[in-house]
Short mmCIF file of C-alpha atoms in Angstrom, two decimals:
data_model
loop_
_atom_site.label_atom_id
_atom_site.label_comp_id
_atom_site.label_asym_id
_atom_site.label_seq_id
_atom_site.Cartn_x
_atom_site.Cartn_y
_atom_site.Cartn_z
CA UNK A 12 -0.20 0.15 0.08
CA UNK A 13 2.58 2.40 1.22
CA UNK A 14 4.41 1.95 -2.57
CA UNK A 15 1.60 2.85 -3.82
CA UNK A 16 1.19 5.84 -2.73
CA UNK A 17 4.74 6.77 -3.25
CA UNK A 18 4.14 5.16 -7.03
CA UNK A 19 1.09 8.04 -7.30
CA UNK A 20 2.53 11.08 -5.84
CA UNK A 21 5.79 10.56 -7.91
CA UNK A 22 3.51 9.80 -10.59
CA UNK A 23 1.51 13.19 -10.39
CA UNK A 24 4.62 15.36 -9.48
CA UNK A 25 6.49 13.95 -13.11
CA UNK A 26 2.98 15.00 -14.89
CA UNK A 27 3.10 18.71 -12.83
CA UNK A 28 6.55 18.86 -14.60
CA UNK A 29 5.88 18.09 -17.94
CA UNK A 30 2.66 19.88 -18.05
CA UNK A 31 4.48 22.84 -17.00
CA UNK A 32 7.62 22.62 -19.65
CA UNK A 33 4.92 22.16 -22.50
CA UNK A 34 3.02 25.30 -21.24
CA UNK A 35 2.94 27.93 -24.61
CA UNK A 36 4.80 31.06 -24.22
CA UNK A 37 2.77 34.08 -25.72
CA UNK A 38 4.51 36.48 -27.95
CA UNK A 39 2.40 39.03 -27.69
CA UNK A 40 3.30 40.65 -24.09
CA UNK A 41 2.74 44.65 -23.90
CA UNK A 42 6.55 46.04 -23.78
CA UNK A 43 8.87 43.46 -25.47
CA UNK A 44 11.42 44.81 -27.33
CA UNK A 45 13.45 43.08 -30.33
CA UNK A 46 16.93 44.36 -31.19
CA UNK A 47 18.67 43.43 -34.86
CA UNK A 48 20.82 44.28 -36.58
CA UNK A 49 22.49 43.55 -40.08
CA UNK A 50 25.52 40.76 -41.17
CA UNK A 51 28.75 42.82 -40.93
CA UNK A 52 30.30 40.91 -44.45
CA UNK A 53 33.51 42.56 -44.17
CA UNK A 54 35.67 44.13 -41.34
CA UNK A 55 34.51 47.96 -41.34
CA UNK A 56 34.71 50.48 -38.36
CA UNK A 57 31.39 52.10 -36.42
CA UNK A 58 28.97 53.33 -37.08
CA UNK A 59 26.71 50.32 -37.70
CA UNK A 60 22.75 50.59 -38.10
CA UNK A 61 20.49 49.02 -35.54
CA UNK A 62 16.40 47.96 -35.98
CA UNK A 63 13.99 48.03 -32.97
CA UNK A 64 10.35 47.00 -32.68
CA UNK A 65 8.75 47.32 -29.73
CA UNK A 66 5.17 45.77 -29.16
CA UNK A 67 2.80 48.30 -26.91
CA UNK A 68 -0.99 48.72 -26.57
CA UNK A 69 -4.04 47.37 -28.17
CA UNK A 70 -6.34 48.36 -30.74
CA UNK A 71 -9.48 46.70 -32.93
CA UNK A 72 -10.23 45.85 -36.36
CA UNK A 73 -13.21 44.75 -37.57
CA UNK A 74 -13.83 44.29 -34.33
CA UNK A 75 -10.95 41.76 -33.78
CA UNK A 76 -8.33 42.71 -30.82
CA UNK A 77 -4.64 43.63 -31.86
CA UNK A 78 -1.21 44.84 -30.36
CA UNK A 79 0.57 47.30 -31.47
CA UNK A 80 3.97 46.93 -32.93
CA UNK A 81 6.18 50.29 -33.24
CA UNK A 82 9.56 50.46 -35.34
CA UNK A 83 12.62 52.98 -35.57
CA UNK A 84 15.98 51.99 -37.01
CA UNK A 85 19.10 54.16 -36.09
CA UNK A 86 22.99 54.11 -37.17
CA UNK A 87 25.15 54.45 -33.52
CA UNK A 88 29.12 54.38 -32.70
CA UNK A 89 27.80 53.46 -29.93
CA UNK A 90 25.71 50.22 -30.07
CA UNK A 91 21.92 50.27 -29.64
CA UNK A 92 21.33 51.33 -26.33
CA UNK A 93 21.17 54.68 -26.41
CA UNK A 94 18.83 55.12 -29.87
CA UNK A 95 16.59 58.77 -29.83
CA UNK A 96 14.95 58.37 -33.02
CA UNK A 97 10.82 58.14 -32.80
CA UNK A 98 8.90 55.07 -33.25
CA UNK A 99 6.57 54.89 -36.34
CA UNK A 100 3.57 51.81 -36.09
CA UNK A 101 5.22 48.82 -38.34
CA UNK A 102 2.53 46.58 -37.76
CA UNK A 103 -0.35 44.77 -35.32
CA UNK A 104 -0.40 41.99 -34.06
CA UNK A 105 -2.80 38.74 -33.12
CA UNK A 106 -1.60 35.62 -31.08
CA UNK A 107 -4.29 32.65 -31.19
CA UNK A 108 -3.01 30.84 -27.91
CA UNK A 109 -5.25 27.69 -28.89
CA UNK A 110 -3.71 27.18 -32.23
CA UNK A 111 -0.48 28.55 -31.27
CA UNK A 112 0.12 30.83 -34.32
CA UNK A 113 0.97 34.75 -34.53
CA UNK A 114 -0.60 36.59 -36.61
CA UNK A 115 0.18 40.06 -38.14
CA UNK A 116 -1.26 43.28 -40.70
CA UNK A 117 1.32 45.21 -41.90
CA UNK A 118 1.57 48.58 -41.66
CA UNK A 119 5.15 49.15 -43.30
CA UNK A 120 7.32 46.15 -45.27
CA UNK A 121 10.66 46.76 -45.28
CA UNK A 122 12.21 43.21 -47.05
CA UNK A 123 9.87 40.13 -46.51
CA UNK A 124 6.64 38.96 -48.67
CA UNK A 125 4.33 40.09 -46.09
CA UNK A 126 1.39 41.82 -47.66
CA UNK A 127 0.13 45.29 -46.50
CA UNK A 128 -3.07 46.38 -44.93
CA UNK A 129 -4.10 42.83 -44.34
CA UNK A 130 -3.89 39.68 -41.99
CA UNK A 131 -1.42 36.94 -42.75
CA UNK A 132 0.15 34.44 -40.77
CA UNK A 133 3.52 35.41 -39.10
CA UNK A 134 4.17 31.83 -37.07
CA UNK A 135 3.03 28.96 -36.39
CA UNK A 136 4.56 27.95 -33.06
CA UNK A 137 2.01 24.51 -33.03
CA UNK A 138 4.27 21.89 -34.88
CA UNK A 139 6.21 18.74 -34.63
CA UNK A 140 9.07 17.14 -36.08
CA UNK A 141 8.88 16.04 -39.62
CA UNK A 142 6.34 18.52 -40.29
CA UNK A 143 6.85 21.53 -43.47
CA UNK A 144 6.37 24.87 -43.26
CA UNK A 145 5.08 26.02 -46.67
CA UNK A 146 6.25 29.35 -48.13
CA UNK A 147 2.93 29.53 -49.26
CA UNK A 148 1.63 30.28 -45.78
CA UNK A 149 4.30 32.05 -43.57
CA UNK A 150 5.14 34.94 -45.76
CA UNK A 151 8.24 35.54 -43.64
CA UNK A 152 9.81 32.24 -45.81
CA UNK A 153 10.99 32.38 -48.62
CA UNK A 154 11.02 28.26 -49.75
CA UNK A 155 9.61 25.53 -47.85
CA UNK A 156 11.11 24.27 -44.23
CA UNK A 157 11.37 20.79 -42.48
CA UNK A 158 11.42 21.06 -38.62
CA UNK A 159 13.88 18.55 -38.09
CA UNK A 160 14.48 18.86 -33.60
CA UNK A 161 12.46 21.02 -31.13
CA UNK A 162 14.14 21.46 -27.45
CA UNK A 163 13.10 23.20 -24.75
CA UNK A 164 14.95 26.52 -24.25
CA UNK A 165 16.96 28.79 -26.04
CA UNK A 166 18.90 31.93 -25.86
CA UNK A 167 15.78 34.45 -24.95
CA UNK A 168 13.60 31.78 -23.01
CA UNK A 169 12.67 28.84 -21.69
CA UNK A 170 10.28 28.21 -24.44
CA UNK A 171 10.41 25.70 -27.15
CA UNK A 172 13.24 26.12 -29.79
CA UNK A 173 12.34 24.70 -33.58
CA UNK A 174 15.29 23.99 -35.48
CA UNK A 175 15.11 23.78 -39.33
CA UNK A 176 17.06 21.95 -42.05
CA UNK A 177 18.77 25.01 -42.79
CA UNK A 178 21.25 26.31 -40.39
CA UNK A 179 21.51 28.73 -38.55
CA UNK A 180 17.84 28.74 -39.43
CA UNK A 181 15.43 28.74 -36.15
CA UNK A 182 12.22 29.72 -34.33
CA UNK A 183 11.68 30.40 -30.94
CA UNK A 184 8.03 30.10 -29.08
CA UNK A 185 6.99 33.62 -27.26
CA UNK A 186 10.17 35.32 -29.47
CA UNK A 187 9.86 34.53 -33.10
CA UNK A 188 13.26 33.58 -35.33
CA UNK A 189 16.83 33.54 -35.20
CA UNK A 190 16.64 36.57 -37.88
CA UNK A 191 14.15 38.84 -35.56
CA UNK A 192 10.63 39.44 -35.44
CA UNK A 193 9.03 40.28 -38.99
CA UNK A 194 12.73 39.56 -40.55
CA UNK A 195 13.12 36.84 -44.00
CA UNK A 196 13.78 33.48 -42.23
CA UNK A 197 16.54 32.84 -45.06
CA UNK A 198 20.33 33.85 -44.45
CA UNK A 199 20.86 36.23 -47.40
CA UNK A 200 23.60 35.19 -49.91
CA UNK A 201 23.72 38.48 -51.76
CA UNK A 202 23.78 41.04 -49.41
CA UNK A 203 23.21 42.05 -45.23
CA UNK A 204 21.14 39.49 -43.00
CA UNK A 205 19.54 40.79 -40.32
CA UNK A 206 19.84 38.58 -37.05
CA UNK A 207 17.89 38.88 -33.43
CA UNK A 208 20.67 40.41 -31.37
CA UNK A 209 19.13 41.24 -28.26
CA UNK A 210 15.87 40.81 -26.86
CA UNK A 211 13.37 42.28 -23.81
CA UNK A 212 10.11 40.56 -22.36
CA UNK A 213 8.57 43.47 -19.70
CA UNK A 214 10.57 46.31 -20.59
CA UNK A 215 14.14 47.31 -21.49
CA UNK A 216 15.40 46.05 -17.71
CA UNK A 217 14.75 42.43 -18.75
CA UNK A 218 17.09 42.16 -21.75
CA UNK A 219 19.06 40.25 -22.16
CA UNK A 220 22.91 42.38 -23.00
CA UNK A 221 21.63 46.18 -23.16
CA UNK A 222 21.86 46.46 -19.14
CA UNK A 223 25.25 44.29 -18.54
CA UNK A 224 27.57 45.67 -20.88
CA UNK A 225 27.95 42.68 -23.08
CA UNK A 226 26.17 43.80 -25.68
CA UNK A 227 28.65 47.18 -26.21
CA UNK A 228 31.75 45.30 -25.44
CA UNK A 229 31.16 42.25 -27.35
CA UNK A 230 29.22 42.76 -30.29
CA UNK A 231 29.99 43.15 -33.83
CA UNK A 232 31.30 46.53 -33.92
CA UNK A 233 34.29 45.08 -31.95
CA UNK A 234 34.53 41.82 -33.23
CA UNK A 235 35.68 41.50 -36.43
CA UNK A 236 37.38 39.09 -39.13
CA UNK A 237 40.52 39.23 -40.94
CA UNK A 238 41.36 38.66 -43.43
CA UNK A 239 38.29 38.62 -45.46
CA UNK A 240 38.38 37.40 -48.25
CA UNK A 241 40.26 34.14 -46.60
CA UNK A 242 42.80 32.51 -47.90
CA UNK A 243 44.70 29.72 -45.09
CA UNK A 244 43.68 31.09 -42.57
CA UNK A 245 41.79 33.96 -40.53
CA UNK A 246 41.76 35.38 -36.91
CA UNK A 247 38.65 36.70 -35.13
CA UNK A 248 39.76 40.56 -33.75
CA UNK A 249 38.78 42.16 -30.91
CA UNK A 250 40.11 44.84 -28.55
CA UNK A 251 39.45 41.97 -25.68
CA UNK A 252 41.12 38.79 -25.24
CA UNK A 253 37.54 35.94 -24.97
CA UNK A 254 37.85 32.65 -25.63
CA UNK A 255 35.00 31.60 -28.08
CA UNK A 256 33.14 28.85 -30.08
CA UNK A 257 32.37 28.52 -34.16
CA UNK A 258 30.77 26.95 -36.22
CA UNK A 259 31.52 27.23 -40.16
CA UNK A 260 28.10 26.98 -42.06
CA UNK A 261 28.13 26.53 -46.07
CA UNK A 262 25.44 29.03 -47.70
CA UNK A 263 22.60 26.19 -47.25
CA UNK A 264 22.95 25.71 -43.69
CA UNK A 265 25.53 22.61 -43.87
CA UNK A 266 27.80 22.09 -40.86
CA UNK A 267 31.89 22.59 -42.63
CA UNK A 268 33.50 22.82 -39.30
CA UNK A 269 33.51 23.41 -35.46
CA UNK A 270 36.17 24.15 -32.89
CA UNK A 271 37.48 26.53 -30.27
CA UNK A 272 39.83 29.23 -29.97
CA UNK A 273 40.91 32.42 -28.11
CA UNK A 274 40.46 36.30 -29.75
CA UNK A 275 43.40 37.29 -32.05
CA UNK A 276 44.58 33.77 -32.93
CA UNK A 277 45.15 32.49 -36.22
CA UNK A 278 42.57 29.68 -37.60
CA UNK A 279 43.49 27.67 -40.36
CA UNK A 280 41.00 26.28 -43.01
CA UNK A 281 40.16 23.92 -45.83
CA UNK A 282 37.45 24.65 -47.52
CA UNK A 283 36.84 24.81 -51.28
CA UNK A 284 36.31 28.43 -53.11
CA UNK A 285 33.30 30.14 -51.69
CA UNK A 286 30.99 32.05 -49.55
CA UNK A 287 30.19 30.68 -46.04
CA UNK A 288 28.78 31.42 -43.15
CA UNK A 289 30.37 31.52 -39.74
CA UNK A 290 28.77 31.95 -36.13
CA UNK A 291 30.96 32.77 -33.14
CA UNK A 292 29.61 32.39 -29.37
CA UNK A 293 31.25 32.86 -25.94
CA UNK A 294 32.58 30.12 -24.09
CA UNK A 295 30.29 31.83 -20.97
CA UNK A 296 27.22 32.32 -23.42
CA UNK A 297 27.76 36.23 -23.21
CA UNK A 298 28.15 36.81 -26.43
CA UNK A 299 27.14 35.41 -30.24
CA UNK A 300 27.81 37.17 -33.61
CA UNK A 301 27.37 36.03 -37.42
CA UNK A 302 29.59 36.82 -40.19
CA UNK A 303 29.74 35.22 -43.79
CA UNK A 304 33.68 35.09 -44.89
CA UNK A 305 34.53 34.26 -48.26
CA UNK A 306 37.16 31.68 -49.43
CA UNK A 307 39.22 31.67 -52.61
CA UNK A 308 42.94 30.29 -53.30
#
């Protein structure tokens, strides 16, 4: 009898935490901020361009409730923490928490396929491994994407991460994607491509990097790759010394090489000529950046 009671309590304990881990995390939360910046293809001094989305307030369209998302962009030599330009209304968001889908009515558009002034599907988080996201259904996709893995937790929240077959493409429940909120979910092969550098939920005080000094000290404005184009080696250069992990991906997202090194040290490579993506992560997970390198003979 005692063993039966213990087993019953154990099952209750497991079910409680299993249910908690699977609870859907909402995206449309007031006072949320998303900061993005384009890739820097070649080393260059600042200033750099930053983009910010800010979700705040409600409105109704045809008796349907939406959240308002504002936008601004600015060039800065001091990171994204001191932006002073004015916000303008960018889009409206509607969240279907039952079906785990995010809809938007874009008011402005800077590079995605979302039609202006009409409701379109922005994100679908009701996914299983093996599901295919159709570009014909989601306006942030340029091609169909297959969900290859789902894990709990990511850089920004303890929510689910949906990995797509093309690295570094990922969706983050409650946040958006690796690239941002309204950014196309596809690495660019011909020019700058934005990616999410910081996210704040419930106000700027909750930003991961903004208030720690990390974003200012270790971000794309202080981390360079040279020489680029690359012959036999390259150096990840910074004014600071830090240890990092890196992975080199082909432009279609295939992992080519990965390793661990120290800033301002040479990394020797044996790659075919072409364009590659390199992701760099601080060992202490205190920063990350993604850049492109061109391999030549």
